């Protein structure tokens, strides 16, 4: 197996040059808003920090982010937005200027934001037409330490995106946004299928998956530790939430996983212990995921087969190159 020439194995931006500091939130639009809100608050364990008619901002108790998930009522199910943080208005402006110079289409110019916590940011389309946001100076939410045994999300861990042109999409995030390749999953017959990308020392904040269409692959939430992750997995199972894969521990990123479907068929994950790596010495691996030790080091998860894989293809996203209304 060889890596596509579009994908760069070594970082194109040095860590000190990066303008994106971290992942902030993932925003979903859904037709059955009430059911979705009830699931994400009462079952998944997020807190409805701010709600209005048809829109809600859901915080993870352990996170200083104003919100980790935004839900919006819409006739069309779609991924509204993936949001990233920057360190300063100067960095936000520099990111926007770089994108404009590279011919990337902005949705909004850098400016004051009206979402909870305010701040300064802008939106743009990635190469597949997803809306992304980069912002800074958002007020810090009064968060708290998640206690021992408490099986609720501490924070949003990572977001994985399906793309029918994954090599181009990986190249976009590397070239324009400064993400670095941490590892790749490949298969002797399928070639490369997933690329893990970092924007700080965590193994991945974003991953790009080869899929039949543009869609959210999954959003992952960090639990406090192994015990809380297992308690959360069990709590979801007892609640009758459809589990598609897990519990287990991946080799790439060394994080644990339990994947479930939300009421609209989006895959969401409980994880913990995502690897932090030494960026100065790290070299990306190309792992063969036909080896069961690669998908699950523990051997506790149901086997990764075509059915499991296809459940996270999700529905074709209705929001490509259409910015969300709010
Ligand atoms: Fe994940």
Coordinates of C-alpha atoms and ligand atoms in Angstrom, one line a residue:
X1 CA 0.0 0.0 0.0
X2 CA 1.3 3.4 -0.8
X3 CA 0.0 6.8 0.3
X4 CA -1.5 9.0 -2.5
X5 CA 0.8 11.7 -3.7
X6 CA -1.8 14.3 -2.7
X7 CA -1.5 13.4 0.9
X8 CA 1.7 14.8 2.6
X9 CA 3.2 12.5 5.2
X10 CA 5.2 15.2 6.8
X11 CA 3.6 18.4 8.2
X12 CA 3.3 21.3 5.7
X13 CA 3.0 23.8 8.5
X14 CA 5.3 23.7 11.6
X15 CA 3.4 23.5 14.8
X16 CA 4.4 27.0 15.7
X17 CA 2.9 28.3 12.4
X18 CA -0.5 26.8 13.0
X19 CA -3.5 29.2 13.2
X20 CA -6.0 26.6 14.3
X21 CA -5.6 25.7 18.0
X22 CA -8.4 23.1 18.5
X23 CA -11.8 21.7 17.7
X24 CA -14.7 23.7 19.2
X25 CA -18.1 22.2 18.2
X26 CA -20.2 20.3 15.7
X27 CA -23.6 21.6 14.6
X28 CA -26.4 19.4 13.3
X29 CA -29.7 20.2 11.7
X30 CA -32.5 17.7 12.1
X31 CA -36.2 17.4 11.3
X32 CA -37.3 15.8 14.6
X33 CA -35.7 18.4 16.8
X34 CA -37.5 17.6 20.0
X35 CA -36.5 14.0 19.9
X36 CA -32.9 14.9 19.1
X37 CA -32.7 17.4 21.9
X38 CA -34.1 14.9 24.4
X39 CA -31.6 12.2 23.3
X40 CA -28.6 14.5 23.5
X41 CA -29.5 15.9 26.9
X42 CA -31.2 13.1 28.8
X43 CA -29.4 10.1 27.3
X44 CA -26.0 11.2 25.8
X45 CA -25.3 13.5 28.8
X46 CA -24.9 17.0 27.3
X47 CA -26.3 20.1 29.1
X48 CA -28.8 22.4 27.3
X49 CA -27.0 25.7 28.1
X50 CA -28.9 28.0 25.8
X51 CA -32.1 27.1 23.9
X52 CA -34.4 29.1 21.8
X53 CA -37.2 28.1 19.4
X54 CA -35.8 25.4 17.2
X55 CA -32.2 25.9 18.2
X56 CA -30.1 24.7 21.2
X57 CA -26.5 24.9 22.3
X58 CA -25.4 21.9 24.2
X59 CA -22.4 22.0 26.5
X60 CA -20.2 19.2 27.8
X61 CA -19.9 19.7 31.5
X62 CA -16.1 19.4 31.7
X63 CA -15.4 21.7 28.8
X64 CA -14.7 25.5 28.8
X65 CA -16.3 25.7 25.4
X66 CA -19.7 27.5 25.4
X67 CA -21.1 24.5 23.5
X68 CA -19.9 21.3 21.9
X69 CA -23.0 20.5 19.9
X70 CA -25.6 22.9 18.3
X71 CA -28.9 21.4 17.2
X72 CA -31.2 23.3 14.8
X73 CA -34.6 22.3 13.6
X74 CA -34.8 22.0 9.8
X75 CA -36.7 20.0 7.3
X76 CA -33.4 18.8 6.0
X77 CA -31.0 16.7 8.0
X78 CA -27.5 18.0 7.5
X79 CA -24.2 18.9 9.1
X80 CA -24.5 22.6 9.6
X81 CA -21.0 23.4 10.7
X82 CA -17.7 22.2 12.2
X83 CA -16.0 24.9 14.3
X84 CA -12.4 25.4 15.2
X85 CA -10.6 27.8 17.7
X86 CA -7.8 30.2 17.0
X87 CA -5.6 32.1 19.5
X88 CA -6.3 35.7 18.5
X89 CA -8.1 38.1 16.1
X90 CA -4.8 38.5 14.3
X91 CA -4.7 34.7 13.7
X92 CA -8.4 34.6 12.6
X93 CA -7.6 37.4 10.1
X94 CA -4.4 35.7 8.9
X95 CA -6.4 32.4 8.4
X96 CA -9.0 34.3 6.3
X97 CA -6.4 36.1 4.3
X98 CA -4.6 32.8 3.5
X99 CA -7.8 31.2 2.4
X100 CA -8.8 34.1 0.2
X101 CA -5.3 34.1 -1.4
X102 CA -5.7 30.4 -2.2
X103 CA -9.1 30.9 -3.8
X104 CA -11.2 29.3 -1.0
X105 CA -14.7 30.6 -0.8
X106 CA -15.6 32.5 2.3
X107 CA -19.2 32.4 3.6
X108 CA -18.7 35.3 6.0
X109 CA -15.9 37.8 6.5
X110 CA -14.1 37.9 9.9
X111 CA -16.4 39.8 12.3
X112 CA -18.2 39.7 15.7
X113 CA -20.2 36.6 16.2
X114 CA -23.8 36.4 17.5
X115 CA -23.6 32.9 18.9
X116 CA -23.4 32.2 22.7
X117 CA -20.1 33.5 24.0
X118 CA -19.7 36.0 21.2
X119 CA -16.2 36.2 19.8
X120 CA -14.6 37.0 16.5
X121 CA -14.7 34.6 13.6
X122 CA -15.6 33.8 10.0
X123 CA -17.0 30.9 8.0
X124 CA -16.0 29.3 4.7
X125 CA -16.5 26.2 2.6
X126 CA -14.0 23.3 2.5
X127 CA -13.3 21.6 -0.8
X128 CA -16.4 19.3 -0.4
X129 CA -18.7 22.2 0.5
X130 CA -18.9 21.7 4.3
X131 CA -19.2 24.9 6.2
X132 CA -16.3 25.5 8.6
X133 CA -15.8 28.2 11.2
X134 CA -12.7 29.6 12.8
X135 CA -13.1 31.9 15.8
X136 CA -11.4 33.3 18.9
X137 CA -12.2 35.4 22.0
X138 CA -15.3 33.4 22.7
X139 CA -16.2 33.8 26.4
X140 CA -15.2 30.8 28.5
X141 CA -18.1 28.8 29.9
X142 CA -18.1 28.1 33.6
X143 CA -17.4 24.4 33.5
X144 CA -16.6 21.9 36.3
X145 CA -14.6 18.8 36.9
X146 CA -16.5 15.7 35.9
X147 CA -16.5 13.5 39.0
X148 CA -15.4 9.9 39.4
X149 CA -18.1 7.5 38.1
X150 CA -19.9 10.2 36.2
X151 CA -20.5 8.9 32.7
X152 CA -21.1 12.1 30.8
X153 CA -19.0 13.7 28.1
X154 CA -16.1 15.9 29.4
X155 CA -15.6 17.5 25.9
X156 CA -15.9 17.0 22.2
X157 CA -12.9 14.8 21.2
X158 CA -12.9 14.6 17.4
X159 CA -15.1 14.7 14.3
X160 CA -14.7 12.4 11.3
X161 CA -16.0 13.4 7.9
X162 CA -17.0 11.2 4.9
X163 CA -15.7 12.3 1.6
X164 CA -15.9 10.7 -1.9
X165 CA -12.6 12.5 -2.7
X166 CA -10.8 11.9 0.6
X167 CA -7.2 12.4 -0.7
X168 CA -8.2 15.9 -2.0
X169 CA -10.0 16.6 1.3
X170 CA -7.0 15.5 3.4
X171 CA -4.8 17.7 1.2
X172 CA -7.1 20.7 1.7
X173 CA -6.9 20.4 5.5
X174 CA -3.2 19.9 5.4
X175 CA -2.4 22.7 2.9
X176 CA -5.0 25.4 3.8
X177 CA -5.7 24.7 7.5
X178 CA -2.3 23.4 8.8
X179 CA -3.5 20.0 9.9
X180 CA -0.8 17.3 10.1
X181 CA -1.2 13.6 9.3
X182 CA -0.9 11.4 12.3
X183 CA -1.7 7.9 10.9
X184 CA -3.6 6.3 8.0
X185 CA -5.8 3.2 7.9
X186 CA -5.6 1.1 4.8
X187 CA -6.7 -2.3 3.5
X188 CA -4.9 -4.7 1.0
X189 CA -8.0 -4.6 -1.3
X190 CA -9.6 -1.2 -0.5
X191 CA -6.5 0.9 -0.4
X192 CA -6.4 3.8 2.1
X193 CA -9.7 4.5 3.8
X194 CA -9.1 6.8 6.8
X195 CA -6.7 9.6 7.6
X196 CA -6.2 11.0 11.1
X197 CA -5.3 14.7 11.3
X198 CA -4.1 16.7 14.2
X199 CA -3.9 20.4 14.9
X200 CA -2.3 20.1 18.4
X201 CA -0.6 17.3 20.3
X202 CA -3.7 15.1 20.4
X203 CA -3.4 12.3 17.8
X204 CA -6.5 13.6 15.9
X205 CA -9.1 16.3 16.1
X206 CA -10.4 15.5 12.6
X207 CA -10.3 12.4 10.5
X208 CA -11.3 12.0 6.8
X209 CA -13.0 8.7 5.8
X210 CA -13.5 7.4 2.3
X211 CA -17.3 7.3 1.8
X212 CA -19.8 7.2 -1.0
X213 CA -20.8 10.8 -0.4
X214 CA -20.1 13.9 1.7
X215 CA -21.6 13.3 5.2
X216 CA -20.7 13.3 8.8
X217 CA -19.0 10.0 9.6
X218 CA -19.1 10.4 13.4
X219 CA -18.6 12.8 16.3
X220 CA -16.7 11.6 19.3
X221 CA -17.0 12.7 22.9
X222 CA -14.3 12.2 25.5
X223 CA -15.3 10.6 28.8
X224 CA -13.4 11.1 32.1
X225 CA -11.6 7.7 32.0
X226 CA -12.0 4.0 31.4
X227 CA -14.5 3.4 34.1
X228 CA -16.7 6.3 33.1
X229 CA -16.4 5.3 29.4
X230 CA -17.6 1.8 30.3
X231 CA -20.4 3.1 32.5
X232 CA -21.5 5.4 29.7
X233 CA -21.4 2.6 27.2
X234 CA -23.5 0.4 29.5
X235 CA -25.9 3.2 30.3
X236 CA -26.6 3.7 26.5
X237 CA -27.1 0.0 26.0
X238 CA -29.6 -0.2 28.9
X239 CA -31.4 2.8 27.4
X240 CA -31.8 0.8 24.2
X241 CA -29.6 3.1 22.0
X242 CA -28.5 1.3 18.9
X243 CA -24.8 0.4 19.3
X244 CA -23.0 -0.3 16.0
X245 CA -19.5 -1.0 17.2
X246 CA -17.5 -1.5 20.4
X247 CA -16.5 -1.4 23.1
X248 CA -12.9 -1.7 22.1
X249 CA -9.6 0.1 21.8
X250 CA -8.3 1.3 18.4
X251 CA -4.6 1.1 17.6
X252 CA -4.4 4.4 15.7
X253 CA -4.8 7.0 18.5
X254 CA -4.9 4.2 21.2
X255 CA -8.4 5.5 22.1
X256 CA -11.3 3.4 23.3
X257 CA -14.5 3.3 21.3
X258 CA -18.3 2.7 21.6
X259 CA -20.2 3.8 18.5
X260 CA -24.0 4.5 18.7
X261 CA -26.6 6.0 16.4
X262 CA -28.5 9.1 17.4
X263 CA -32.2 9.4 16.5
X264 CA -31.4 10.7 13.0
X265 CA -28.8 8.0 12.2
X266 CA -25.7 10.1 12.9
X267 CA -22.9 8.0 14.4
X268 CA -21.7 9.3 17.8
X269 CA -18.9 7.9 19.9
X270 CA -17.9 7.6 23.5
X271 CA -14.1 7.5 23.8
X272 CA -11.3 8.0 26.3
X273 CA -7.5 8.1 26.6
X274 CA -6.9 9.5 23.1
X275 CA -3.1 9.5 22.6
X276 CA -1.1 12.7 23.0
X277 CA 2.0 12.5 20.8
X278 CA 5.4 14.1 20.6
X279 CA 5.1 16.1 17.4
X280 CA 8.9 16.5 17.0
X281 CA 9.5 12.8 16.8
X282 CA 6.3 11.4 15.3
X283 CA 6.2 9.6 12.0
X284 CA 2.8 8.5 10.6
X285 CA 2.0 4.9 10.3
X286 CA 0.0 3.2 7.6
X287 CA -2.0 0.5 9.5
X288 CA -3.6 -2.5 7.8
X289 CA -7.1 -2.6 9.2
X290 CA -7.7 -6.1 7.9
X291 CA -5.6 -7.0 11.0
X292 CA -8.1 -7.2 13.9
X293 CA -5.5 -5.9 16.3
X294 CA -5.6 -2.6 14.4
X295 CA -9.3 -2.0 14.7
X296 CA -9.5 -3.3 18.2
X297 CA -6.5 -4.1 20.4
X298 CA -8.7 -5.5 23.2
X299 CA -10.7 -8.0 21.0
X300 CA -13.9 -7.1 22.8
X301 CA -15.7 -5.3 19.9
X302 CA -17.9 -7.0 17.3
X303 CA -15.8 -7.5 14.1
X304 CA -15.5 -4.5 11.7
X305 CA -17.4 -5.7 8.7
X306 CA -19.1 -4.1 5.7
X307 CA -22.3 -3.6 7.6
X308 CA -20.6 -1.8 10.5
X309 CA -18.6 0.4 8.0
X310 CA -21.7 1.3 6.0
X311 CA -23.7 2.4 9.0
X312 CA -21.4 5.4 9.3
X313 CA -21.7 6.4 5.7
X314 CA -24.7 8.4 6.9
X315 CA -27.2 10.0 4.5
X316 CA -25.8 12.3 1.7
X317 CA -25.4 15.7 3.3
X318 CA -28.0 18.2 2.1
X319 CA -25.8 21.2 3.1
X320 CA -22.9 21.1 0.6
X321 CA -22.0 24.6 -0.5
X322 CA -25.1 25.9 1.3
X323 CA -24.3 27.8 4.4
X324 CA -26.6 27.2 7.4
X325 CA -29.0 30.1 8.0
X326 CA -27.6 30.8 11.5
Ligands
LIG1 FE1 -13.6 8.2 16.6

